[in-house]
Amino acid sequence: MDLTSFKRAAAGRIVAGLCAVCLLSGLLSGCAGPADSDSPKTDALPVITVGSDDYPPFNYQDTSGQPTGIDVDLATEAFRRMGYRAQFATIDWEEKKDLVESGAIDCIWGSFSINGREDQYLWTQPYMYSRQVVAVRKDSDIYSLSDLAGKRIAVQSTSKPEELFLNHTDPHIPAPDEVFSLQNRELLYPYLSKGYADAIAAHETSILQCMDDYGLELRILDEPLLAVGLGVAFARTDDRGLAQELSRTFSQMRSDGTMQHILGKYLKDPQKYMEASSYAND
């Protein structure tokens, strides 16, 4: 064997050895999953731009400034299975409909309630369920929704609670004296703690997360405003079939345990949030 042939054979043995190590490592660690999203193979995939605002535990930045949360992990894994790479854009939540219809983003995915918006977007099936609730200070004299009559309540603008309190279409939700519609969701809590508002309304999961993160002592009313399904919204003119394919991918992720695993990283009792029956009596 000449020197050139020897070098080629040696290089072949090195490459084969590296492949075996990589294969073994993949088998031991589990090669499928969101962690693959940063691989060169995933980087080459076509991009799907996901629009959301900052809304822990669904979408927020970790200590290194990278997007994380329930919706980020679900989107990363679901689109990877579909052959896409999820790219996350922080948007002005009030402009979400214009952004998705103009094509600036491909979909809206941010703890987005389907209920009451069925005809406004092309939706996936719900990937989880949530309660819209009212929270008050520990010393508040508000104990039921009926106690909100004549009170001041703070909500995020264009949210489902804003719609419920402004439109007065639900007889069990009384008319408050004033509704503060805030563009920045994080301002809800200072409004409540400073006494500008008597109550706030939002997703229960988000309120619980904020209470845990900042040590807030709030009381959530037992009676919810609404039990909702959370979905991913595309423009009604979107003809790529992504909503339908994403719904099928959600079903696969439920069946193989991925959905429960991801929710379990952020929520206690994740199975509760995956079943509509959990809120059947709300």
Steps between C-alpha positions, in 0.01 A plus 500: 500500500651839401492801735198659330297181524600460864384854582168440325443174689591659834268792433221257415550316830492830694181613330336161561603515865356848541175391337474208740558730799239746372252221439552358848470846654175559313358168617591569861373858514197470273564678173146626435381811680524878526871485579561415133371842395850653505660230287637586153237269348218692670653836408460408133124448536254761370405754767157549656474834680299471822359823640441539873543747783673452834264282705655260754481205526403479132757726336780698668877543493734293712804640681703490178236691305373199306126434452364227722171382649215259427411642160863538393580136582182372338551707184866400470420129523179500296641696208821293506289188452325674210831589334524865605711709736303721738623857527345716773407865462382718788206699368267776609206283610250762385631467144502120484214468250652750257841336532380149418276617217782704343741206517740675738456194722378154402287434807396633839601270784487650848245358744239609245137416583294350218161562664311785338760542227418189297409699186787749517786258430585158362556302820669180605323273744563604865839384625407572863224651712509791739278707728461875479473611862483805726764568765485749788716604793491278807311763703241569230128479573444346155423128531278429198444637152184674621716709734667660198198720432609862522868408548807586293665216309824488298540274195734465206372676191347280225482210747199282573444658847489845339232378260296345781502810721448756225227322305288380796372201301529251785229545765712353780772764448386837641590839355799652678526871566817527291710273278869579458618347169877479520723425204776366727375197693765545770335826608198309630676412823623851591149631426361250749766539769488882486121504527433648156291189427295285737556183295682364198398231251722271292588136438525314830831342397653843438380644832633197690835534322528869590406429863775238514763712323450815707363366827164673452223416745183511293171317533345343189121486502360147494251582225677541163406750234531243225657165422674517163690291250838636391592466134729625226350756262578543131351750257172381351654539153793269585470207259816308598311251716724573799216527752371154409848347499582663832182355651606153388844558650341601831313168502828313446670697778219413740518133409877467544511700826687802364215742571471396864878510544526858371204627704641323806817710481294810578171390661397274785256224401554550122239241406229731637585762239480249216140392555191708427310291753713653777303820448164351411337623821649850498 
